[in-house]
Amino acid sequence: MRYSTIFPKTLKMAPSGAESINHQLLARGGFIDQLMAGSWTLLPLGLRVVSKINQIIRQELNSTGAWEAQLPLLHPKEIWSRSGRWDDPAVAEIMYRLKDRSEREYCLSFTHEEIVMDLLGKYNLSYKDLPIKIYQFSTKFRNELRAKSGILRGREFLMKDLYSAHVSLEDLEVYFAQVREAYLKIFTRMDLETRVVNASGGVFTEHFTQEFQVECDAGEDMVLFCEKCDFAANVEVIKSNNCPECSGLLKEVKTVEVGHIFTLGTKYAANMNVNFTDETGNKKPLWFASYGIGVSRLLGVLVEKFHDERGIIWPESVAPFKTHLIGLDLENEEIKAQAEKVYQLLSADGVEVLYDDRVGLSAGEKFSDADLIGVPYRLVVSKRTHDQIEVKKRADKNTNFMSVTELLEQIR
Ligand code: ATP
Ligand code: MG
């Protein structure tokens, strides 16, 4: 894609009021724009990163046998009354509610357990239909008290949510463990080290839940991490200074929660009267679980973790493009033709190229834009490079000269 055509281009200064690093760098790089507190536009570059994140999640969840769907965002009060959560004061605080012109009441999706349970109830399920595993990428609305920390906490944000229904607790626990492993893989593929912390389920469940926490100074959570093993726990739960598993020293760290998985038991099915027929012909309530990943939050966490004073340093797996081709001296027709040729050859080989084809900008301006945007490989074609390309990785200092063929061999 040609950078000359993109909207918007980079900003010299962060918008006023942008306090967090993720907000500053993502806004300056042209990835996001703030509409109001807690509400963000995903600009073209931001959407490309989110698509990469989603594709990693999609691959790992599909390999657990889950199926992708899409659920509505406007929910009738009646479905939320059936689970009892419409009348839960803690839920009432976080839910956006509205009425239509006939005074019917609705809410905007803050989660989808009720909607999935209602759906399952329509299909007269037998034990042979189970387990069922359905997920989606969609928008959640939450009336958060504070919407700070940039894109880490929104009032309207993107989440991947997965729901599973089972014949028994045993079956649920097997799948729950499988999803936990899939989550660890998902975050590792984005170069994020996560630790799993047991937590209380808040407005969702009395059962235990597991949070996936990433150490990050911009985080709002405080968690104890063992310095020796991968044990982690909530500050409130553990009173000792030593790890209960290896007796290593526990240190208190700031974290961001990027995922959260819940065993919900049979409460939702029982409240909403959603049953399956077992082998003996008896009706029984479904065992249910839900699993969230904060997709738009991840966009911010990645920037908080991977940046330097000049800009973002995307991990390759989620970068908006693999290469950032900079054409310099493009007033010269010969050099312009050479840069165009490199752009065509790389694109034809399936390499993603962000091609800075703007004429009249200085090398310094183009280099600082590339550093800010943070694409893994910077490629330069100029009057100095002749029939070669100058290649530099965003995270490295040194540059190398090579032919297109050599480059393709290295990055394919
Ligand atoms: P938090 O403790 O941060 O409020 P939560 O436990 O309320 O999170 P869940 O309901 O479990 O969150 O949602 C699943 C995931 O969605 C979370 O792990 C988090 O990554 C993300 N998430 C939750 N709330 C927000 C928000 N307001 N903005 C952006 N992402 C969010
Ligand atoms: Mg919350």
Coordinates of C-alpha atoms and ligand atoms in Angstrom, one line a residue:
M1 CA 0.0 0.0 0.0
R2 CA 1.1 3.5 -0.8
Y3 CA 1.7 5.8 2.2
S4 CA 0.9 8.8 0.0
T5 CA -2.8 7.6 -0.1
I6 CA -3.3 6.9 3.6
F7 CA -5.5 8.9 5.9
P8 CA -4.4 10.2 8.4
K9 CA -0.6 10.6 8.2
T10 CA 1.6 10.8 11.3
L11 CA 1.2 13.7 13.8
K12 CA 4.3 15.6 15.0
M13 CA 2.7 16.0 18.5
A14 CA 0.5 13.8 20.6
P15 CA -3.1 15.2 21.0
S16 CA -3.5 17.3 24.1
G17 CA -4.6 15.3 27.0
A18 CA -3.0 12.1 25.8
E19 CA -1.2 11.0 28.9
S20 CA -0.5 7.3 28.4
I21 CA 2.2 6.1 26.1
N22 CA -0.2 3.9 24.1
H23 CA -2.5 6.8 23.4
Q24 CA 0.4 9.1 22.5
L25 CA 2.2 6.7 20.1
L26 CA -0.9 5.2 18.6
A27 CA -2.5 8.6 17.9
R28 CA 0.8 10.1 16.5
G29 CA 1.4 7.0 14.3
G30 CA -2.1 7.2 12.8
F31 CA -3.5 4.0 14.4
I32 CA -6.3 5.4 16.6
D33 CA -8.3 8.6 17.3
Q34 CA -10.2 9.4 20.4
L35 CA -13.9 10.3 19.9
M36 CA -14.5 11.0 23.6
A37 CA -13.3 9.4 26.9
G38 CA -13.3 5.7 26.4
S39 CA -14.3 5.6 22.7
W40 CA -11.9 5.2 19.9
T41 CA -11.8 5.1 16.1
L42 CA -9.6 2.4 14.7
L43 CA -7.8 4.1 11.8
P44 CA -6.6 2.0 8.8
L45 CA -3.2 1.1 10.4
G46 CA -4.9 0.3 13.8
L47 CA -7.4 -1.9 12.1
R48 CA -4.6 -3.9 10.4
V49 CA -3.0 -4.6 13.7
V50 CA -6.3 -5.7 15.2
S51 CA -6.9 -8.0 12.2
K52 CA -3.5 -9.6 12.9
I53 CA -4.4 -10.1 16.6
N54 CA -7.8 -11.5 15.7
Q55 CA -6.3 -13.9 13.2
I56 CA -3.9 -15.4 15.8
I57 CA -6.8 -15.8 18.2
R58 CA -9.0 -17.3 15.4
Q59 CA -6.4 -19.9 14.5
E60 CA -5.8 -21.0 18.1
L61 CA -9.5 -21.2 19.0
N62 CA -10.5 -23.0 15.8
S63 CA -7.9 -25.6 16.7
T64 CA -9.8 -26.2 19.9
G65 CA -12.9 -27.0 17.8
A66 CA -14.6 -23.7 18.4
W67 CA -16.8 -22.0 15.7
E68 CA -16.9 -18.3 15.0
A69 CA -20.3 -16.5 14.9
Q70 CA -21.6 -13.0 15.4
L71 CA -24.2 -12.0 18.1
P72 CA -26.3 -8.8 18.3
L73 CA -25.3 -5.8 20.3
L74 CA -28.8 -4.5 21.2
H75 CA -30.4 -6.8 23.8
P76 CA -34.0 -6.9 25.1
K77 CA -34.4 -6.5 28.8
E78 CA -36.5 -9.7 29.0
I79 CA -33.5 -12.0 28.3
W80 CA -31.4 -10.3 30.9
S81 CA -34.3 -10.6 33.4
R82 CA -34.4 -14.3 32.9
S83 CA -30.8 -14.8 34.3
G84 CA -31.6 -12.3 37.1
R85 CA -28.7 -10.0 36.0
W86 CA -31.0 -7.1 34.9
D87 CA -31.8 -6.6 38.5
D88 CA -28.3 -7.1 39.9
P89 CA -27.2 -3.6 41.1
A90 CA -23.6 -4.3 40.2
V91 CA -24.6 -5.1 36.6
A92 CA -27.0 -2.1 36.5
E93 CA -24.0 0.2 37.1
I94 CA -22.0 -1.1 34.2
M95 CA -24.7 -1.6 31.6
Y96 CA -25.9 1.1 29.2
R97 CA -29.7 0.9 29.1
L98 CA -32.1 2.6 26.7
K99 CA -35.7 2.7 25.7
D100 CA -37.2 2.7 22.2
R101 CA -40.1 4.8 21.0
S102 CA -42.6 2.3 22.4
E103 CA -40.9 2.5 25.9
R104 CA -39.5 -1.0 25.5
E105 CA -36.3 -1.5 27.4
Y106 CA -32.9 -2.6 26.0
C107 CA -29.3 -2.7 26.9
L108 CA -26.1 -2.6 24.9
S109 CA -24.0 -5.7 25.0
F110 CA -21.6 -5.6 28.0
T111 CA -21.2 -9.4 27.6
H112 CA -23.1 -12.2 25.9
E113 CA -23.7 -15.1 28.3
E114 CA -27.5 -14.5 28.3
I115 CA -27.7 -14.2 24.5
V116 CA -25.8 -17.4 24.0
M117 CA -27.9 -19.2 26.6
D118 CA -31.1 -18.0 25.0
L119 CA -29.8 -19.2 21.6
L120 CA -28.9 -22.7 23.0
G121 CA -32.4 -22.9 24.5
K122 CA -34.0 -22.8 21.1
Y123 CA -32.5 -26.1 19.8
N124 CA -33.8 -28.8 22.0
L125 CA -30.3 -30.1 22.7
S126 CA -29.4 -33.7 23.4
Y127 CA -26.1 -34.9 25.0
K128 CA -25.1 -35.8 21.4
D129 CA -25.0 -32.2 20.4
L130 CA -22.6 -31.3 23.2
P131 CA -20.1 -29.8 23.8
I132 CA -20.9 -26.6 21.9
K133 CA -18.1 -23.9 21.5
I134 CA -19.0 -20.6 19.9
Y135 CA -17.0 -17.4 19.8
Q136 CA -17.1 -13.9 18.2
F137 CA -15.1 -10.7 17.8
S138 CA -17.4 -7.9 18.8
T139 CA -18.0 -4.7 20.6
K140 CA -18.7 -4.4 24.3
F141 CA -20.2 -1.4 26.0
R142 CA -19.4 -0.8 29.7
N143 CA -20.2 2.3 31.7
E144 CA -16.7 2.3 33.3
L145 CA -16.2 4.7 36.1
R146 CA -12.9 5.9 34.8
A147 CA -11.9 5.6 31.2
K148 CA -8.2 6.4 31.4
S149 CA -5.0 4.6 30.4
G150 CA -5.6 5.3 26.8
I151 CA -7.0 2.4 24.8
L152 CA -6.5 0.0 27.7
R153 CA -9.9 0.8 29.2
G154 CA -12.7 1.8 27.0
R155 CA -16.4 2.4 27.4
E156 CA -16.9 0.8 24.0
F157 CA -14.2 -1.7 23.2
L158 CA -13.4 -4.8 21.2
M159 CA -13.4 -8.2 22.8
K160 CA -13.2 -11.8 21.6
D161 CA -15.6 -13.8 23.7
L162 CA -16.0 -17.6 23.6
Y163 CA -18.8 -19.6 25.2
S164 CA -18.9 -23.3 25.8
A165 CA -21.7 -25.6 26.9
H166 CA -21.2 -29.1 28.3
V167 CA -23.0 -32.2 29.7
S168 CA -20.9 -32.3 32.9
L169 CA -18.4 -30.4 35.0
E170 CA -15.8 -32.9 34.0
D171 CA -16.3 -32.2 30.3
L172 CA -16.3 -28.5 31.0
E173 CA -13.0 -28.8 33.0
V174 CA -11.2 -30.6 30.1
Y175 CA -12.2 -27.9 27.6
F176 CA -11.4 -25.1 30.1
A177 CA -7.9 -26.4 30.4
Q178 CA -7.6 -26.6 26.6
V179 CA -8.7 -23.0 26.2
R180 CA -6.2 -21.9 28.9
E181 CA -3.4 -23.5 26.9
A182 CA -4.7 -21.9 23.7
Y183 CA -4.7 -18.5 25.5
L184 CA -1.1 -19.0 26.6
K185 CA -0.2 -19.8 22.9
I186 CA -2.1 -16.8 21.6
F187 CA -0.2 -14.3 23.9
T188 CA 3.2 -16.0 23.3
R189 CA 2.6 -15.6 19.5
M190 CA 2.4 -11.8 20.2
D191 CA 5.6 -11.9 22.3
L192 CA 3.6 -11.3 25.5
E193 CA 4.5 -13.2 28.6
T194 CA 1.4 -13.8 30.6
R195 CA 0.8 -15.3 34.0
V196 CA -2.4 -16.9 35.2
V197 CA -4.0 -15.5 38.4
N198 CA -7.0 -17.0 40.2
A199 CA -9.6 -14.4 40.9
S200 CA -13.2 -13.9 41.9
G201 CA -15.8 -13.8 39.2
G202 CA -17.4 -10.5 40.1
V203 CA -20.8 -10.0 38.5
F204 CA -20.4 -13.3 36.4
T205 CA -20.0 -16.2 38.8
E206 CA -19.3 -17.5 42.3
H207 CA -16.9 -20.0 40.9
F208 CA -13.2 -19.2 40.5
T209 CA -12.0 -17.5 37.4
Q210 CA -8.6 -17.1 35.8
E211 CA -7.0 -13.9 34.7
F212 CA -4.2 -13.6 32.2
Q213 CA -1.9 -10.8 33.4
V214 CA 0.9 -9.1 31.7
E215 CA 3.5 -7.1 33.7
C216 CA 3.1 -3.5 32.6
D217 CA 3.7 -0.2 34.3
A218 CA 0.6 1.3 32.7
G219 CA -1.5 -1.4 34.3
E220 CA -4.3 -0.9 36.9
D221 CA -3.9 -4.3 38.6
M222 CA -1.4 -5.3 41.3
V223 CA -0.3 -8.9 41.3
L224 CA 2.4 -10.9 43.1
F225 CA 4.8 -12.6 40.7
C226 CA 7.2 -15.3 41.9
E227 CA 10.8 -14.4 40.9
K228 CA 11.7 -18.1 40.5
C229 CA 8.8 -19.9 39.0
D230 CA 5.7 -18.8 37.0
F231 CA 3.4 -18.6 40.0
A232 CA 1.3 -15.5 40.3
A233 CA -1.5 -14.5 42.7
N234 CA -3.7 -11.6 43.6
V235 CA -2.3 -9.3 46.2
E236 CA -5.4 -9.7 48.5
V237 CA -5.1 -13.5 48.5
I238 CA -1.5 -14.2 49.5
K239 CA -0.3 -12.8 52.8
S240 CA 3.2 -14.3 52.7
N241 CA 6.4 -12.9 51.1
N242 CA 7.3 -16.3 49.6
C243 CA 5.9 -18.4 46.8
P244 CA 3.7 -21.3 48.1
E245 CA 5.0 -23.4 45.3
C246 CA 8.7 -23.0 45.2
S247 CA 9.3 -20.6 48.2
G248 CA 10.9 -18.1 45.9
L249 CA 10.6 -14.4 46.6
L250 CA 7.2 -12.8 45.6
K251 CA 7.4 -9.3 44.1
E252 CA 4.5 -7.0 43.7
V253 CA 4.1 -5.9 40.0
K254 CA 1.7 -3.7 38.1
T255 CA -0.1 -5.7 35.5
V256 CA -2.7 -5.4 32.7
E257 CA -5.4 -8.1 32.4
V258 CA -5.5 -9.2 28.7
G259 CA -7.7 -12.3 29.2
H260 CA -10.2 -13.7 31.7
I261 CA -11.8 -17.1 31.7
F262 CA -14.8 -18.2 33.8
T263 CA -16.4 -21.5 34.8
L264 CA -20.1 -20.6 35.3
G265 CA -21.5 -23.9 36.4
T266 CA -25.2 -24.6 35.8
K267 CA -26.4 -21.3 37.2
Y268 CA -27.2 -19.6 33.9
A269 CA -28.9 -22.7 32.5
A270 CA -30.9 -23.2 35.6
N271 CA -32.0 -19.6 35.9
M272 CA -32.9 -19.4 32.2
N273 CA -34.3 -22.9 32.1
V274 CA -32.0 -24.2 29.3
N275 CA -31.6 -27.9 29.4
F276 CA -30.3 -30.8 27.4
T277 CA -31.6 -34.4 27.3
D278 CA -29.2 -36.9 28.8
E279 CA -28.7 -40.6 27.8
T280 CA -31.5 -41.7 30.0
G281 CA -34.0 -39.2 28.6
N282 CA -33.8 -36.8 31.6
K283 CA -33.6 -33.0 31.2
K284 CA -30.6 -31.5 32.8
P285 CA -29.2 -27.9 32.9
L286 CA -26.2 -27.1 30.7
W287 CA -22.7 -26.6 32.2
F288 CA -21.5 -23.3 30.9
A289 CA -18.2 -21.4 30.7
S290 CA -17.1 -18.1 29.1
Y291 CA -13.7 -16.8 28.0
G292 CA -12.7 -13.3 27.1
I293 CA -9.7 -11.6 25.5
G294 CA -9.5 -7.8 25.3
V295 CA -8.6 -7.2 21.7
S296 CA -8.4 -3.4 21.6
R297 CA -6.7 -3.5 25.0
L298 CA -4.0 -5.8 23.5
L299 CA -3.4 -3.1 20.9
G300 CA -2.5 -0.7 23.7
V301 CA -0.6 -3.3 25.8
L302 CA 1.6 -4.2 22.8
V303 CA 2.6 -0.5 22.4
E304 CA 3.2 -0.1 26.2
K305 CA 5.6 -3.2 26.0
F306 CA 7.2 -2.6 22.7
H307 CA 8.4 0.9 22.0
D308 CA 11.4 3.2 22.4
E309 CA 11.8 7.0 22.5
R310 CA 11.3 7.1 18.7
G311 CA 8.1 5.1 18.4
I312 CA 6.5 1.7 18.3
I313 CA 8.4 -1.6 17.7
W314 CA 5.7 -4.1 16.6
P315 CA 6.3 -7.8 17.1
E316 CA 6.3 -9.3 13.6
S317 CA 3.2 -11.4 14.2
V318 CA 1.0 -8.3 14.7
A319 CA 2.8 -5.6 12.7
P320 CA 0.5 -3.7 10.3
F321 CA 3.0 -4.5 7.5
K322 CA 6.1 -6.6 7.4
T323 CA 8.2 -4.1 5.5
H324 CA 8.3 -0.3 5.3
L325 CA 9.8 0.7 1.9
I326 CA 11.2 4.2 1.8
G327 CA 11.8 5.8 -1.5
L328 CA 14.3 8.7 -1.3
D329 CA 15.3 11.1 -4.1
L330 CA 12.1 10.2 -6.0
E331 CA 12.3 13.3 -8.1
N332 CA 14.9 11.3 -10.0
E333 CA 13.0 9.2 -12.5
E334 CA 15.5 6.3 -12.4
I335 CA 15.4 6.0 -8.7
K336 CA 11.7 6.3 -8.7
A337 CA 11.5 3.4 -11.2
Q338 CA 13.8 1.3 -9.0
A339 CA 11.7 1.9 -5.9
E340 CA 8.5 1.1 -7.8
K341 CA 10.2 -2.1 -9.1
V342 CA 11.1 -3.2 -5.5
Y343 CA 7.6 -2.4 -4.4
Q344 CA 6.1 -4.6 -7.2
L345 CA 8.5 -7.5 -6.7
L346 CA 7.9 -7.7 -2.9
S347 CA 4.1 -7.4 -3.3
A348 CA 4.1 -10.0 -6.1
D349 CA 5.9 -12.4 -3.6
G350 CA 3.2 -11.8 -1.0
V351 CA 5.2 -9.6 1.3
E352 CA 3.2 -6.8 2.9
V353 CA 4.8 -3.5 2.0
L354 CA 4.0 0.0 3.3
Y355 CA 5.6 2.0 0.5
D356 CA 6.5 5.6 1.4
D357 CA 6.2 7.0 -2.1
R358 CA 5.8 10.7 -1.1
V359 CA 7.9 13.1 -3.1
G360 CA 9.6 16.1 -1.6
L361 CA 10.1 14.9 2.0
S362 CA 13.5 14.7 3.6
A363 CA 15.2 11.4 4.5
G364 CA 14.9 12.5 8.1
E365 CA 11.2 13.0 7.9
K366 CA 10.6 9.6 6.3
F367 CA 12.9 7.8 8.7
S368 CA 11.2 9.3 11.8
D369 CA 7.8 8.4 10.4
A370 CA 9.0 4.8 9.9
D371 CA 10.4 4.7 13.5
L372 CA 7.1 6.0 14.8
I373 CA 4.9 3.5 12.9
G374 CA 7.2 0.6 13.9
V375 CA 7.1 -1.8 11.0
P376 CA 9.7 -4.6 11.6
Y377 CA 11.8 -4.1 8.4
R378 CA 12.8 -0.7 7.0
L379 CA 13.9 -0.8 3.4
V380 CA 15.5 2.1 1.6
V381 CA 15.9 2.8 -2.1
S382 CA 17.9 6.0 -2.8
K383 CA 20.6 7.4 -5.0
R384 CA 23.1 5.6 -2.7
T385 CA 21.6 2.1 -3.0
H386 CA 21.9 1.5 -6.8
D387 CA 20.4 -1.9 -7.6
Q388 CA 20.4 -3.0 -4.0
I389 CA 18.2 -2.2 -0.9
E390 CA 19.3 -0.8 2.4
V391 CA 17.7 -3.0 5.0
K392 CA 17.4 -2.2 8.7
K393 CA 15.3 -3.9 11.4
R394 CA 13.3 -1.5 13.5
A395 CA 14.8 -3.0 16.7
D396 CA 18.4 -3.1 15.4
K397 CA 21.0 -0.4 14.8
N398 CA 22.9 -1.8 11.9
T399 CA 21.9 -1.6 8.2
N400 CA 22.7 -4.1 5.5
F401 CA 22.7 -3.8 1.7
M402 CA 21.2 -6.7 -0.3
S403 CA 19.4 -7.5 -3.5
V404 CA 15.6 -8.1 -3.6
T405 CA 16.3 -11.9 -3.9
E406 CA 18.5 -11.9 -0.9
L407 CA 15.9 -9.9 1.1
L408 CA 13.1 -12.3 0.1
E409 CA 15.2 -15.2 1.3
Q410 CA 15.8 -13.5 4.6
I411 CA 12.3 -12.5 5.5
R412 CA 10.1 -15.1 3.8
Ligands
ATP1 P1 -11.1 -5.4 34.2 O1 -10.7 -6.0 35.5 O2 -9.9 -4.8 33.5 O3 -12.2 -4.4 34.3 P2 -12.9 -7.5 33.6 O4 -12.5 -8.6 34.5 O5 -14.0 -6.6 33.9 O6 -11.6 -6.6 33.3 P3 -13.9 -9.3 31.5 O7 -15.4 -9.0 31.7 O8 -13.4 -10.5 32.0 O9 -13.1 -8.0 32.1 O10 -13.6 -9.1 30.0 C1 -12.7 -9.9 29.3 C2 -11.5 -9.0 28.8 O11 -11.9 -7.8 28.2 C3 -10.6 -8.6 29.9 O12 -9.7 -9.5 30.3 C4 -9.9 -7.3 29.4 O13 -8.8 -7.7 28.6 C5 -11.0 -6.8 28.4 N1 -11.7 -5.6 29.0 C6 -12.5 -5.6 30.0 N2 -13.0 -4.4 30.3 C7 -12.4 -3.6 29.3 C8 -12.5 -2.2 29.0 N3 -13.3 -1.4 29.7 N4 -11.8 -1.7 28.0 C9 -11.0 -2.5 27.2 N5 -10.9 -3.9 27.5 C10 -11.6 -4.4 28.5
MG2 MG -14.2 -4.7 34.4

